[in-house]
């Protein structure tokens, strides 16, 4: 009988892909199969995120719960970004944890498995050319890493300290992976990197100069591949050539994530984002001029140290002018090993909460307004999952999530869908010819 693996994945798409990598390695090399039942697992992994503060005690109380429920002899491993930055401390505080594996070291999962109390958290480790075994959680779309780490030093962000310096994965490996998944029937790929449009800045070995725009061109030549998505691009690196290729290449989905973080040039400077409010607006205008149907999503941090009422007004101004199709907003959370944790001009927590709820209220109004206009529109939807209410859901090219009545036969199919009903996160429609 196969050994059983229970894996919990927190955080971003990069972590989901890392979990897929670990599942693949453990399956091929150690004979593990995944299970949703913790009590039957022989190995329990938690793939952690540390971008915002999740009180460390919550991780330890969860680990304590795992330890109580696990079957005799089962191993527990802590992986991902919190593993990278807490390291050995995890085993000191929870001695029943068998190993700690950093976000930059997931290729070593089968090694640490056999070394009790192993702590592998080297953020300089180069796994950019490691040939992972293959496992995909969806037969319809595939995540593909294009780089590891991040070369920026945004003052609020812990990622460069947990995932290390940026190294691009050679394009021939990326193209090879894309061709392989397309041959298996995948029609949509999702390229992943902390800063995708910085692609090609540095490879670990000698490599021809290929930037992100060129990588997109090469990928789009793969026959049978219909859609290319990616996350996250950095507003600073959105040059004209990139925006023009994005607009005119029919395989690139017309959905752009543009993490604003703040609309105030002063705060952006304190965050070391490298662009101003004007630059951001200029890029949005260029993008909308080249590609009128584009949907734009963003990330915003409110109450970064020193953010005044005027600075917050600047953020609201950008939100009102751009009208983002999706907005992820967070209250600033001081993180260890970042520059901003030492900033003393902290914003009062009540003010921070008020700003966050004001921003979210404004965004909800904008989304409702945008969605109202979509009724009657027809989109080409790629169906990828079943919902609990007997519907099948998928996305339009420009990332509108739409469900229709139906079942499995629709999965992996493209259909034209007319919007009949709106909701805040998912719209309902019917298939039309
Ligand atoms: N506090 C709050 N939000 C943060 N993010 C990153 N670091 C922090 C932090 N310290 C947000 C940013 C980023 C998203 C993934 O998480 O908006 O784009
Ligand atoms: Fe963090 Fe900035 Fe890198 Fe994004 S670009 S991962 S916010 S340091």
Tab-separated table of C-alpha atoms in Angstrom, residues 202-408:
chain	number	residue	atom	x	y	z
A	202	UNK	CA	20.276	36.990	-14.607
A	203	UNK	CA	20.622	33.291	-15.330
A	204	UNK	CA	22.808	31.027	-13.234
A	205	UNK	CA	24.949	30.002	-16.222
A	206	UNK	CA	25.829	31.459	-19.608
A	207	UNK	CA	22.600	32.207	-21.451
A	208	UNK	CA	21.403	34.079	-24.489
A	209	UNK	CA	19.711	37.414	-23.634
A	210	UNK	CA	15.971	36.776	-23.522
A	211	UNK	CA	13.623	39.207	-21.815
A	212	UNK	CA	10.053	38.589	-20.677
A	213	UNK	CA	8.526	39.988	-23.865
A	214	UNK	CA	10.654	37.627	-25.942
A	215	UNK	CA	9.781	34.712	-23.659
A	216	UNK	CA	6.078	35.450	-24.225
A	217	UNK	CA	6.629	35.540	-27.995
A	218	UNK	CA	8.392	32.185	-27.940
A	219	UNK	CA	5.773	30.546	-25.742
A	220	UNK	CA	2.941	31.821	-27.869
A	221	UNK	CA	4.307	29.868	-30.836
A	222	UNK	CA	3.515	26.556	-29.171
A	223	UNK	CA	0.803	24.882	-31.155
A	224	UNK	CA	-2.214	23.805	-29.106
A	225	UNK	CA	-1.491	26.344	-26.380
A	226	UNK	CA	-4.393	28.772	-26.288
A	227	UNK	CA	-3.868	31.011	-23.300
A	228	UNK	CA	-0.949	32.488	-21.411
A	229	UNK	CA	-1.369	34.205	-18.054
A	230	UNK	CA	1.316	35.418	-15.677
A	231	UNK	CA	1.815	36.919	-12.260
A	232	UNK	CA	3.190	39.244	-11.016
A	233	UNK	CA	4.590	41.906	-13.275
A	234	UNK	CA	6.155	44.993	-11.659
A	235	UNK	CA	4.812	48.398	-12.778
A	236	UNK	CA	8.373	49.730	-13.000
A	237	UNK	CA	9.334	47.229	-15.715
A	238	UNK	CA	6.245	47.711	-17.879
A	239	UNK	CA	8.005	49.192	-20.876
A	240	UNK	CA	6.217	50.063	-24.138
A	241	UNK	CA	7.508	46.971	-25.931
A	242	UNK	CA	6.027	44.719	-23.232
A	243	UNK	CA	2.660	46.501	-23.228
A	244	UNK	CA	2.464	46.429	-27.034
A	245	UNK	CA	3.239	42.692	-27.183
A	246	UNK	CA	0.697	42.093	-24.419
A	247	UNK	CA	-1.949	43.960	-26.408
A	248	UNK	CA	-1.366	42.434	-29.820
A	249	UNK	CA	-0.510	38.823	-29.002
A	250	UNK	CA	-3.828	36.916	-29.110
A	251	UNK	CA	-2.593	34.122	-26.845
A	252	UNK	CA	-1.786	36.469	-23.970
A	253	UNK	CA	-4.844	36.828	-21.740
A	254	UNK	CA	-5.965	40.412	-21.387
A	255	UNK	CA	-5.707	40.576	-17.657
A	256	UNK	CA	-2.900	42.465	-15.970
A	257	UNK	CA	-1.989	42.498	-12.303
A	258	UNK	CA	-0.393	45.857	-11.484
A	259	UNK	CA	0.550	45.974	-7.802
A	260	UNK	CA	0.196	49.664	-6.895
A	261	UNK	CA	0.918	49.302	-3.139
A	262	UNK	CA	0.309	53.052	-2.616
A	263	UNK	CA	-0.904	55.965	-4.727
A	264	UNK	CA	1.335	58.435	-2.920
A	265	UNK	CA	4.696	59.163	-4.544
A	266	UNK	CA	6.113	59.961	-1.112
A	267	UNK	CA	5.029	56.599	0.327
A	268	UNK	CA	6.179	54.766	-2.820
A	269	UNK	CA	9.605	56.255	-2.244
A	270	UNK	CA	9.608	55.066	1.377
A	271	UNK	CA	8.562	51.646	0.119
A	272	UNK	CA	11.428	51.748	-2.459
A	273	UNK	CA	9.064	50.769	-5.252
A	274	UNK	CA	11.022	52.714	-7.875
A	275	UNK	CA	8.039	54.474	-9.518
A	276	UNK	CA	5.789	57.442	-8.833
A	277	UNK	CA	2.014	57.895	-8.910
A	278	UNK	CA	2.422	59.578	-12.319
A	279	UNK	CA	4.434	56.669	-13.739
A	280	UNK	CA	1.789	54.201	-12.584
A	281	UNK	CA	-1.017	56.281	-14.142
A	282	UNK	CA	1.004	56.680	-17.320
A	283	UNK	CA	1.411	52.892	-17.615
A	284	UNK	CA	-2.316	52.324	-17.004
A	285	UNK	CA	-3.156	54.869	-19.716
A	286	UNK	CA	-0.735	53.274	-22.182
A	287	UNK	CA	-2.142	49.831	-21.388
A	288	UNK	CA	-5.768	50.927	-21.801
A	289	UNK	CA	-4.926	52.798	-25.022
A	290	UNK	CA	-3.291	49.697	-26.543
A	291	UNK	CA	-5.767	47.226	-25.101
A	292	UNK	CA	-9.176	48.700	-24.254
A	293	UNK	CA	-10.626	45.388	-22.997
A	294	UNK	CA	-7.886	44.735	-20.466
A	295	UNK	CA	-8.911	44.031	-16.899
A	296	UNK	CA	-6.537	45.369	-14.286
A	297	UNK	CA	-6.103	44.076	-10.764
A	298	UNK	CA	-3.920	45.433	-8.002
A	299	UNK	CA	-2.516	45.053	-4.481
A	300	UNK	CA	-2.658	47.958	-2.044
A	301	UNK	CA	-1.115	48.288	1.402
A	302	UNK	CA	-2.785	50.838	3.660
A	303	UNK	CA	-1.217	52.564	6.655
A	304	UNK	CA	2.393	52.037	5.706
A	305	UNK	CA	4.526	53.952	8.290
A	306	UNK	CA	4.218	57.701	7.704
A	307	UNK	CA	1.104	57.441	5.491
A	308	UNK	CA	-0.817	60.691	6.114
A	309	UNK	CA	-4.450	61.431	5.249
A	310	UNK	CA	-3.195	63.185	2.077
A	311	UNK	CA	-1.135	60.132	1.102
A	312	UNK	CA	-4.160	57.899	1.563
A	313	UNK	CA	-6.200	60.367	-0.542
A	314	UNK	CA	-3.634	59.841	-3.325
A	315	UNK	CA	-4.298	56.103	-3.156
A	316	UNK	CA	-8.059	56.701	-3.322
A	317	UNK	CA	-7.504	59.051	-6.252
A	318	UNK	CA	-5.715	56.316	-8.216
A	319	UNK	CA	-8.442	53.805	-7.308
A	320	UNK	CA	-11.206	56.184	-8.447
A	321	UNK	CA	-9.424	56.978	-11.687
A	322	UNK	CA	-8.270	53.478	-12.659
A	323	UNK	CA	-11.343	51.568	-11.409
A	324	UNK	CA	-9.517	48.298	-10.833
A	325	UNK	CA	-11.407	45.162	-11.796
A	326	UNK	CA	-10.059	43.436	-8.713
A	327	UNK	CA	-8.339	44.842	-5.671
A	328	UNK	CA	-6.458	43.000	-2.942
A	329	UNK	CA	-5.954	45.292	0.027
A	330	UNK	CA	-4.003	44.764	3.209
A	331	UNK	CA	-3.218	46.617	6.371
A	332	UNK	CA	0.536	47.112	6.622
A	333	UNK	CA	2.104	44.416	8.771
A	334	UNK	CA	5.693	44.868	10.005
A	335	UNK	CA	7.838	41.912	9.011
A	336	UNK	CA	11.148	40.702	10.421
A	337	UNK	CA	14.291	41.309	8.346
A	338	UNK	CA	12.680	44.193	6.419
A	339	UNK	CA	13.765	47.834	6.495
A	340	UNK	CA	10.297	49.132	7.289
A	341	UNK	CA	10.076	47.213	10.566
A	342	UNK	CA	12.436	49.857	11.999
A	343	UNK	CA	10.347	52.814	10.798
A	344	UNK	CA	8.993	54.607	13.839
A	345	UNK	CA	6.225	56.756	12.301
A	346	UNK	CA	3.670	53.999	12.771
A	347	UNK	CA	0.040	54.695	11.820
A	348	UNK	CA	-2.487	54.258	14.613
A	349	UNK	CA	-4.259	50.902	14.292
A	350	UNK	CA	-7.751	52.394	14.387
A	351	UNK	CA	-6.844	54.801	11.584
A	352	UNK	CA	-5.406	51.860	9.634
A	353	UNK	CA	-8.606	49.814	10.054
A	354	UNK	CA	-10.759	52.757	9.005
A	355	UNK	CA	-8.663	53.336	5.884
A	356	UNK	CA	-8.821	49.678	4.956
A	357	UNK	CA	-12.591	49.484	5.292
A	358	UNK	CA	-13.071	52.779	3.427
A	359	UNK	CA	-10.908	51.515	0.563
A	360	UNK	CA	-12.733	48.194	0.441
A	361	UNK	CA	-16.122	49.933	0.480
A	362	UNK	CA	-15.065	52.168	-2.392
A	363	UNK	CA	-13.777	49.202	-4.322
A	364	UNK	CA	-17.011	47.265	-3.814
A	365	UNK	CA	-18.972	50.182	-5.271
A	366	UNK	CA	-16.632	50.280	-8.267
A	367	UNK	CA	-16.865	46.521	-8.831
A	368	UNK	CA	-20.677	46.609	-8.639
A	369	UNK	CA	-20.697	49.401	-11.192
A	370	UNK	CA	-18.333	47.513	-13.520
A	371	UNK	CA	-20.292	44.259	-13.195
A	372	UNK	CA	-23.654	45.903	-13.907
A	373	UNK	CA	-22.382	46.864	-17.334
A	374	UNK	CA	-21.408	43.280	-18.129
A	375	UNK	CA	-24.943	41.851	-18.286
A	376	UNK	CA	-25.643	40.757	-21.861
A	377	UNK	CA	-21.945	40.620	-22.811
A	378	UNK	CA	-20.649	37.432	-24.409
A	379	UNK	CA	-17.300	35.973	-23.343
A	380	UNK	CA	-15.289	32.989	-24.467
A	381	UNK	CA	-14.948	30.980	-21.262
A	382	UNK	CA	-12.463	28.198	-20.533
A	383	UNK	CA	-14.191	25.920	-18.019
A	384	UNK	CA	-11.957	24.559	-15.313
A	385	UNK	CA	-13.869	23.636	-12.134
A	386	UNK	CA	-17.141	22.382	-10.711
A	387	UNK	CA	-18.971	24.489	-8.138
A	388	UNK	CA	-20.945	23.165	-5.173
A	389	UNK	CA	-24.262	24.369	-6.688
A	390	UNK	CA	-24.169	22.156	-9.821
A	391	UNK	CA	-22.499	24.723	-12.003
A	392	UNK	CA	-19.247	24.727	-13.914
A	393	UNK	CA	-17.032	27.754	-13.679
A	394	UNK	CA	-14.301	29.213	-15.785
A	395	UNK	CA	-12.689	32.450	-16.808
A	396	UNK	CA	-12.951	34.767	-19.740
A	397	UNK	CA	-9.758	35.847	-21.451
A	398	UNK	CA	-9.857	39.035	-19.343
A	399	UNK	CA	-10.285	37.061	-16.131
A	400	UNK	CA	-14.007	37.454	-15.414
A	401	UNK	CA	-15.072	34.401	-13.392
A	402	UNK	CA	-18.309	33.014	-14.849
A	403	UNK	CA	-20.415	29.973	-14.004
A	404	UNK	CA	-23.081	28.199	-16.020
A	405	UNK	CA	-25.386	25.277	-15.216
A	406	UNK	CA	-23.649	22.103	-16.267
A	407	UNK	CA	-21.391	19.221	-15.360
A	408	UNK	CA	-18.035	17.523	-16.070
